[in-house]
Amino acid sequence: MAYIPRPADLLDQTRCECNFSRKQQMHQHGRYSALSVGISFGGGQKHPQNLHHEGAAAHVLATLLNHIAFICLALLLSDDSLILNFANSIFCACTFNFGPKTATFEHMDSGNLPFGWCSVTVLGRFNPKQGGHLILWDLKLVIEFPPGSTILFPSAILRHSNTPIGCGETRYSFTQYTSGGLFRWVDQGLQLMMHEHDAALRTHAGRWAMGLGLYASMPILRKGNA
C-alpha cells in the first residue's frame, strides 16, 4: 500500500488546530473539512482578491503553504497587493482537504476556467485497489488513484467524484486551480465593463473554439509518439 507521509501527516496534525465552520465542513464538494487559499475573482468581488482567513485558519494555511512538502507538490503583476501561494506554481489558488476521509460528491468546479487544468494530489493511508478511486462520469472512467498520485484534468466541465475508503483508513487531498473570473478580468483590461456585457456574451462561442484548439487531437498525440 503506497504512502506519502509528510503532506498527509501535516494535514492530519493541523486539522486539529482549525475551528472549521459548518460551511467549511459541509459544502458542494462533500462532507469533509476544507480550506481554500489564494487569489480569486467572482461571487460579487469588484476586482481580484486574496481569499481571507483569520486566526487559527490563517496560521495553519501559512504553515502549509511554506512547508517544503507542499512547495514540492506545487512545483504579479498588475496588482502587487495580490499574493501568490507558491512562487513557481502556475495556479492562483489551492484547497487543502483535511478529510480525514475526503470523498467528493459528483460535481463540476464551475468557477474554474472551463478548458483549464485542475491539479489534484491525493494523500493518506488507504488501499487504492479497494477505495478512493476517481470517477470521471462523462468519460465513463473509474481510475485507481493511489496516495501520492497527481492528476490534471478540466474539472469545470467533467463531472467527477471519489469512491469511499475503508474503515480505519485516511484520505486527504491537495488541489490547485485558477478561477475563470481571473481570465475574464485580464481579457477586459483589468476592469469591470458591465456596459459591454452583451458583447462579451456574444464572444462565448469563439472562446470555446479557442479553448478546444489548445488541446492536442489523437492524430497529433499518435504522431508525437511515433
CSV table of C-alpha atoms in Angstrom, one decimal:
chain,number,residue,atom,x,y,z
A,1,MET,CA,0.0,0.0,0.0
A,2,ALA,CA,1.6,3.3,-1.1
A,3,TYR,CA,2.0,6.1,1.4
A,4,ILE,CA,3.4,9.6,1.1
A,5,PRO,CA,4.0,10.6,4.8
A,6,ARG,CA,4.8,14.2,5.1
A,7,PRO,CA,1.9,16.1,3.5
A,8,ALA,CA,-0.6,13.6,4.9
A,9,ASP,CA,0.8,13.9,8.4
A,10,LEU,CA,0.8,17.7,8.1
A,11,LEU,CA,-2.9,17.8,7.2
A,12,ASP,CA,-3.7,15.3,10.0
A,13,GLN,CA,-1.8,17.4,12.6
A,14,THR,CA,-3.0,20.8,11.5
A,15,ARG,CA,-6.6,19.7,11.1
A,16,CYS,CA,-6.9,19.6,14.9
A,17,GLU,CA,-5.8,23.2,15.2
A,18,CYS,CA,-8.6,24.5,13.0
A,19,ASN,CA,-12.0,25.6,14.1
A,20,PHE,CA,-13.9,24.7,10.9
A,21,SER,CA,-17.2,26.5,10.2
A,22,ARG,CA,-20.2,24.5,9.2
A,23,LYS,CA,-19.8,25.8,5.6
A,24,GLN,CA,-16.2,24.6,5.6
A,25,GLN,CA,-17.3,21.1,6.6
A,26,MET,CA,-20.5,20.7,4.6
A,27,HIS,CA,-20.2,22.1,1.1
A,28,GLN,CA,-21.0,21.3,-2.6
A,29,HIS,CA,-18.0,19.0,-2.9
A,30,GLY,CA,-18.7,16.7,0.0
A,31,ARG,CA,-18.8,16.2,3.8
A,32,TYR,CA,-15.2,16.8,4.9
A,33,SER,CA,-13.2,19.8,6.2
A,34,ALA,CA,-11.5,22.0,3.6
A,35,LEU,CA,-9.8,25.4,3.4
A,36,SER,CA,-9.2,27.3,0.1
A,37,VAL,CA,-6.5,29.9,-0.2
A,38,GLY,CA,-5.0,32.1,-2.9
A,39,ILE,CA,-6.2,34.7,-5.5
A,40,SER,CA,-9.9,34.5,-6.6
A,41,PHE,CA,-12.4,36.6,-8.6
A,42,GLY,CA,-16.1,36.1,-8.7
A,43,GLY,CA,-19.0,35.9,-6.3
A,44,GLY,CA,-19.6,39.7,-6.1
A,45,GLN,CA,-15.9,40.8,-6.0
A,46,LYS,CA,-15.2,44.0,-7.8
A,47,HIS,CA,-11.6,43.1,-8.5
A,48,PRO,CA,-9.3,40.1,-7.9
A,49,GLN,CA,-8.6,39.5,-4.2
A,50,ASN,CA,-6.9,37.0,-2.0
A,51,LEU,CA,-9.2,34.7,-0.1
A,52,HIS,CA,-9.4,35.9,3.5
A,53,HIS,CA,-8.7,33.9,6.7
A,54,GLU,CA,-8.2,34.8,10.3
A,55,GLY,CA,-6.9,33.2,13.5
A,56,ALA,CA,-6.0,29.6,13.6
A,57,ALA,CA,-7.0,29.0,9.9
A,58,ALA,CA,-4.7,31.8,8.7
A,59,HIS,CA,-1.8,30.3,10.8
A,60,VAL,CA,-2.4,26.8,9.6
A,61,LEU,CA,-2.6,27.9,5.9
A,62,ALA,CA,0.6,29.9,6.3
A,63,THR,CA,2.3,26.8,7.8
A,64,LEU,CA,1.2,24.5,5.0
A,65,LEU,CA,2.0,27.0,2.2
A,66,ASN,CA,5.5,27.4,3.5
A,67,HIS,CA,6.3,23.8,4.2
A,68,ILE,CA,8.6,22.1,1.8
A,69,ALA,CA,6.2,19.2,1.4
A,70,PHE,CA,3.6,21.3,-0.3
A,71,ILE,CA,6.1,23.5,-2.1
A,72,CYS,CA,7.4,20.4,-3.8
A,73,LEU,CA,3.9,19.4,-4.7
A,74,ALA,CA,3.1,22.8,-6.2
A,75,LEU,CA,6.3,22.6,-8.4
A,76,LEU,CA,2.0,40.0,-10.2
A,77,LEU,CA,1.8,41.6,-11.8
A,78,SER,CA,-0.6,44.3,-12.3
A,79,ASP,CA,-1.5,44.4,-8.6
A,80,ASP,CA,1.3,44.0,-6.1
A,81,SER,CA,-1.3,43.5,-3.3
A,82,LEU,CA,-2.1,40.0,-4.6
A,83,ILE,CA,-0.1,37.3,-3.0
A,84,LEU,CA,0.7,34.0,-4.9
A,85,ASN,CA,0.6,30.8,-2.8
A,86,PHE,CA,3.8,29.4,-4.4
A,87,ALA,CA,6.5,31.2,-6.4
A,88,ASN,CA,6.8,28.5,-9.1
A,89,SER,CA,3.2,27.4,-9.5
A,90,ILE,CA,1.0,28.4,-12.5
A,91,PHE,CA,-2.1,28.1,-10.3
A,92,CYS,CA,-3.6,31.1,-8.5
A,93,ALA,CA,-5.4,29.2,-5.7
A,94,CYS,CA,-5.4,25.9,-3.9
A,95,THR,CA,-7.6,23.9,-1.4
A,96,PHE,CA,-6.3,21.7,1.4
A,97,ASN,CA,-8.9,18.9,2.0
A,98,PHE,CA,-8.3,17.9,5.6
A,99,GLY,CA,-10.7,14.9,5.5
A,100,PRO,CA,-9.9,12.7,7.3
A,101,LYS,CA,-12.0,10.7,4.8
A,102,THR,CA,-12.1,13.0,1.8
A,103,ALA,CA,-14.6,11.7,-0.8
A,104,THR,CA,-16.2,14.3,-3.0
A,105,PHE,CA,-19.8,14.2,-4.3
A,106,GLU,CA,-20.4,14.1,-8.0
A,107,HIS,CA,-19.7,17.7,-9.1
A,108,MET,CA,-18.1,20.1,-11.5
A,109,ASP,CA,-15.9,23.1,-10.4
A,110,SER,CA,-17.9,25.6,-12.4
A,111,GLY,CA,-16.0,28.6,-11.2
A,112,ASN,CA,-12.8,27.4,-12.8
A,113,LEU,CA,-11.7,28.1,-16.4
A,114,PRO,CA,-13.7,25.6,-18.5
A,115,PHE,CA,-10.8,24.5,-20.7
A,116,GLY,CA,-8.1,25.0,-17.9
A,117,TRP,CA,-6.4,22.4,-15.8
A,118,CYS,CA,-7.1,21.5,-12.2
A,119,SER,CA,-4.3,19.6,-10.3
A,120,VAL,CA,-5.4,17.1,-7.7
A,121,THR,CA,-2.9,15.3,-5.5
A,122,VAL,CA,-4.2,12.5,-3.2
A,123,LEU,CA,-2.6,11.8,0.2
A,124,GLY,CA,-3.2,9.5,3.2
A,125,ARG,CA,-3.2,5.8,4.2
A,126,PHE,CA,-5.7,3.7,2.2
A,127,ASN,CA,-5.8,0.7,-0.1
A,128,PRO,CA,-6.3,2.2,-3.6
A,129,LYS,CA,-7.4,-1.1,-5.0
A,130,GLN,CA,-10.4,-1.1,-2.7
A,131,GLY,CA,-11.4,2.5,-2.5
A,132,GLY,CA,-10.5,6.2,-3.2
A,133,HIS,CA,-11.0,5.8,-6.9
A,134,LEU,CA,-11.5,8.9,-9.1
A,135,ILE,CA,-14.7,8.7,-11.2
A,136,LEU,CA,-14.9,10.8,-14.4
A,137,TRP,CA,-18.6,10.3,-15.1
A,138,ASP,CA,-18.8,11.9,-18.6
A,139,LEU,CA,-15.9,9.8,-19.8
A,140,LYS,CA,-17.3,6.6,-18.1
A,141,LEU,CA,-13.9,6.1,-16.4
A,142,VAL,CA,-13.1,4.8,-12.9
A,143,ILE,CA,-9.4,5.5,-12.2
A,144,GLU,CA,-7.3,3.8,-9.5
A,145,PHE,CA,-5.9,6.8,-7.6
A,146,PRO,CA,-3.3,5.7,-5.0
A,147,PRO,CA,-1.7,8.0,-2.3
A,148,GLY,CA,1.0,10.3,-3.8
A,149,SER,CA,-0.6,10.4,-7.2
A,150,THR,CA,-1.4,13.7,-9.1
A,151,ILE,CA,-3.8,14.1,-12.0
A,152,LEU,CA,-4.6,17.1,-14.1
A,153,PHE,CA,-8.0,17.4,-15.8
A,154,PRO,CA,-10.5,20.2,-16.7
A,155,SER,CA,-12.6,19.9,-13.6
A,156,ALA,CA,-15.0,22.7,-14.6
A,157,ILE,CA,-16.5,20.6,-17.5
A,158,LEU,CA,-16.0,17.0,-16.4
A,159,ARG,CA,-18.3,15.6,-13.6
A,160,HIS,CA,-16.1,13.9,-11.1
A,161,SER,CA,-16.3,12.3,-7.6
A,162,ASN,CA,-14.5,9.7,-5.4
A,163,THR,CA,-15.4,6.3,-4.1
A,164,PRO,CA,-15.3,5.8,-0.3
A,165,ILE,CA,-12.3,4.3,1.6
A,166,GLY,CA,-12.3,1.6,4.2
A,167,CYS,CA,-12.7,1.7,8.0
A,168,GLY,CA,-9.6,2.9,9.8
A,169,GLU,CA,-8.2,4.5,6.6
A,170,THR,CA,-7.5,8.2,5.9
A,171,ARG,CA,-7.6,10.1,2.7
A,172,TYR,CA,-6.6,13.8,2.2
A,173,SER,CA,-6.1,15.8,-1.0
A,174,PHE,CA,-4.4,19.0,-2.2
A,175,THR,CA,-5.9,20.7,-5.2
A,176,GLN,CA,-4.7,23.6,-7.3
A,177,TYR,CA,-6.7,25.7,-9.8
A,178,THR,CA,-7.4,29.2,-11.2
A,179,SER,CA,-10.8,31.0,-11.2
A,180,GLY,CA,-12.2,31.6,-14.6
A,181,GLY,CA,-13.1,35.1,-13.4
A,182,LEU,CA,-9.4,36.0,-13.4
A,183,PHE,CA,-9.1,35.2,-17.1
A,184,ARG,CA,-12.1,37.4,-17.8
A,185,TRP,CA,-10.6,40.1,-15.7
A,186,VAL,CA,-7.5,40.1,-17.8
A,187,ASP,CA,-9.5,39.9,-21.1
A,188,GLN,CA,-11.4,43.0,-20.0
A,189,GLY,CA,-8.3,45.1,-19.4
A,190,LEU,CA,-8.2,44.6,-15.6
A,191,GLN,CA,-11.5,46.3,-15.0
A,192,LEU,CA,-15.2,45.7,-14.8
A,193,MET,CA,-17.0,46.5,-18.1
A,194,MET,CA,-20.7,45.9,-17.4
A,195,HIS,CA,-21.8,48.1,-20.3
A,196,GLU,CA,-20.1,45.7,-22.7
A,197,HIS,CA,-21.7,42.6,-21.0
A,198,ASP,CA,-23.9,41.8,-24.0
A,199,ALA,CA,-21.0,42.0,-26.4
A,200,ALA,CA,-18.9,39.7,-24.2
A,201,LEU,CA,-21.6,37.1,-24.2
A,202,ARG,CA,-21.6,37.0,-28.0
A,203,THR,CA,-17.9,36.0,-27.9
A,204,HIS,CA,-18.6,32.8,-25.8
A,205,ALA,CA,-18.6,30.6,-28.9
A,206,GLY,CA,-15.3,32.0,-30.0
A,207,ARG,CA,-13.7,31.4,-26.6
A,208,TRP,CA,-14.9,27.8,-26.6
A,209,ALA,CA,-13.3,27.2,-30.1
A,210,MET,CA,-10.1,28.8,-28.8
A,211,GLY,CA,-10.1,26.7,-25.7
A,212,LEU,CA,-10.7,23.5,-27.7
A,213,GLY,CA,-7.9,24.4,-30.0
A,214,LEU,CA,-5.5,24.3,-27.1
A,215,TYR,CA,-6.0,20.5,-26.7
A,216,ALA,CA,-4.0,18.0,-28.8
A,217,SER,CA,-6.0,15.7,-31.0
A,218,MET,CA,-5.4,11.9,-31.1
A,219,PRO,CA,-3.7,12.1,-34.5
A,220,ILE,CA,-1.2,14.7,-33.1
A,221,LEU,CA,-0.6,12.6,-30.0
A,222,ARG,CA,0.0,9.4,-32.1
A,223,LYS,CA,2.4,11.3,-34.3
A,224,GLY,CA,4.3,12.6,-31.3
A,225,ASN,CA,4.7,9.0,-30.0
A,226,ALA,CA,5.7,7.6,-33.4
